[in-house]
Amino acid sequence: MAEIAEFPILKDFISRVSVKLGDNYRYGALFGSRARGNARQDSDYDVLVVTDHINHHLKRDIIDIAYDEFLETGIDISPVVFSSSEYERQKLNGNPLLVEIERDMVKL
């Protein structure tokens, strides 16, 4: 499994997200091929963002931050955003995406 030190490029993204969300931010985690260590050179960075509460505007803000990172660095970050309660609910329901995230995640 990958270590967080391998992904300094994500530090700025997570910093911007945590500033934007303030106390609402809980944590971020890398998952997918980059976390598993089997990514291709052109693979994106799948990043989970967990918050206390989420709405459409905050999701849009996080996507905008990812897009800004792409414009500035060429790094493609694909954020997946959940409130902590929805994440736990979906995990208990066996959501296949969350099964993958739990298996592969590298907390940021």
Coordinates of C-alpha atoms in Angstrom, one line a residue:
M1 CA 0.0 0.0 0.0
A2 CA 1.1 3.5 -0.7
E3 CA 2.4 6.0 1.9
I4 CA 1.2 9.6 2.1
A5 CA 4.8 10.8 1.6
E6 CA 4.5 9.6 -2.0
F7 CA 1.8 12.2 -2.7
P8 CA 3.1 15.7 -1.9
I9 CA 1.2 17.0 -4.9
L10 CA -2.1 16.5 -3.0
K11 CA -0.9 18.6 0.0
D12 CA -2.0 21.9 -1.7
F13 CA -5.4 20.5 -2.7
I14 CA -6.2 19.3 0.8
S15 CA -4.9 22.5 2.3
R16 CA -7.2 24.6 0.1
V17 CA -10.2 22.3 0.8
S18 CA -9.6 22.4 4.6
V19 CA -9.3 26.3 4.5
K20 CA -12.5 26.5 2.4
L21 CA -14.5 24.1 4.7
G22 CA -13.0 25.3 8.0
D23 CA -14.4 23.3 11.0
N24 CA -16.7 21.4 8.6
Y25 CA -13.6 19.5 7.2
R26 CA -13.0 16.1 8.7
Y27 CA -10.4 14.4 6.5
G28 CA -9.2 13.5 3.0
A29 CA -8.0 10.2 1.7
L30 CA -6.5 9.0 -1.5
F31 CA -8.0 5.8 -3.0
G32 CA -8.0 4.0 -6.3
S33 CA -5.0 3.1 -8.5
R34 CA -2.7 5.7 -7.1
A35 CA -3.3 4.5 -3.5
R36 CA -2.9 0.8 -4.6
G37 CA 0.3 1.6 -6.4
N38 CA -0.8 0.4 -9.9
A39 CA -1.6 3.7 -11.5
R40 CA -0.5 4.6 -15.1
Q41 CA 1.3 7.8 -15.7
D42 CA -1.9 9.4 -16.9
S43 CA -4.1 8.1 -14.0
D44 CA -6.1 10.7 -12.0
Y45 CA -5.9 11.1 -8.2
D46 CA -9.1 9.8 -6.6
V47 CA -9.6 11.8 -3.4
L48 CA -12.3 11.3 -0.8
V49 CA -13.3 14.4 1.1
V50 CA -15.3 13.9 4.3
T51 CA -17.1 16.7 6.0
D52 CA -19.5 17.2 8.9
H53 CA -22.2 18.6 6.6
I54 CA -22.3 19.0 2.8
N55 CA -24.5 20.7 0.3
H56 CA -24.4 21.3 -3.4
H57 CA -22.5 24.6 -3.1
L58 CA -19.7 23.1 -1.0
K59 CA -19.4 20.1 -3.4
R60 CA -19.1 22.6 -6.3
D61 CA -16.4 24.5 -4.3
I62 CA -14.4 21.4 -3.8
I63 CA -14.7 20.5 -7.5
D64 CA -13.6 24.0 -8.4
I65 CA -10.5 23.7 -6.2
A66 CA -9.7 20.4 -8.0
Y67 CA -10.1 22.2 -11.3
D68 CA -7.9 25.1 -10.2
E69 CA -5.2 22.5 -9.2
F70 CA -5.5 21.0 -12.7
L71 CA -5.0 24.3 -14.4
E72 CA -2.0 25.2 -12.2
T73 CA -0.2 21.8 -12.2
G74 CA -1.8 19.6 -14.8
I75 CA -2.6 17.1 -12.1
D76 CA -6.1 15.6 -12.4
I77 CA -7.8 15.3 -9.0
S78 CA -11.2 13.6 -8.9
P79 CA -12.8 14.4 -5.6
V80 CA -15.6 12.3 -4.1
V81 CA -17.4 14.2 -1.3
F82 CA -19.4 12.7 1.6
S83 CA -20.7 14.0 4.9
S84 CA -19.4 11.8 7.7
S85 CA -22.9 10.5 8.5
E86 CA -23.7 9.7 4.8
Y87 CA -20.3 8.0 4.5
E88 CA -21.0 5.7 7.5
R89 CA -24.5 5.0 6.3
Q90 CA -23.3 4.0 2.8
K91 CA -20.5 2.0 4.2
L92 CA -22.9 0.0 6.4
N93 CA -25.1 -0.6 3.3
G94 CA -22.1 -2.1 1.4
N95 CA -21.7 0.6 -1.2
P96 CA -19.1 -0.9 -3.6
L97 CA -17.3 2.4 -4.0
L98 CA -16.9 2.7 -0.2
V99 CA -15.7 -0.9 0.1
E100 CA -13.0 0.0 -2.4
I101 CA -12.1 3.2 -0.6
E102 CA -11.9 1.5 2.8
R103 CA -9.7 -1.2 1.3
D104 CA -7.2 1.2 -0.5
M105 CA -7.4 4.5 1.4
V106 CA -4.3 6.5 2.3
K107 CA -5.4 9.3 4.7
L108 CA -4.1 12.7 3.7

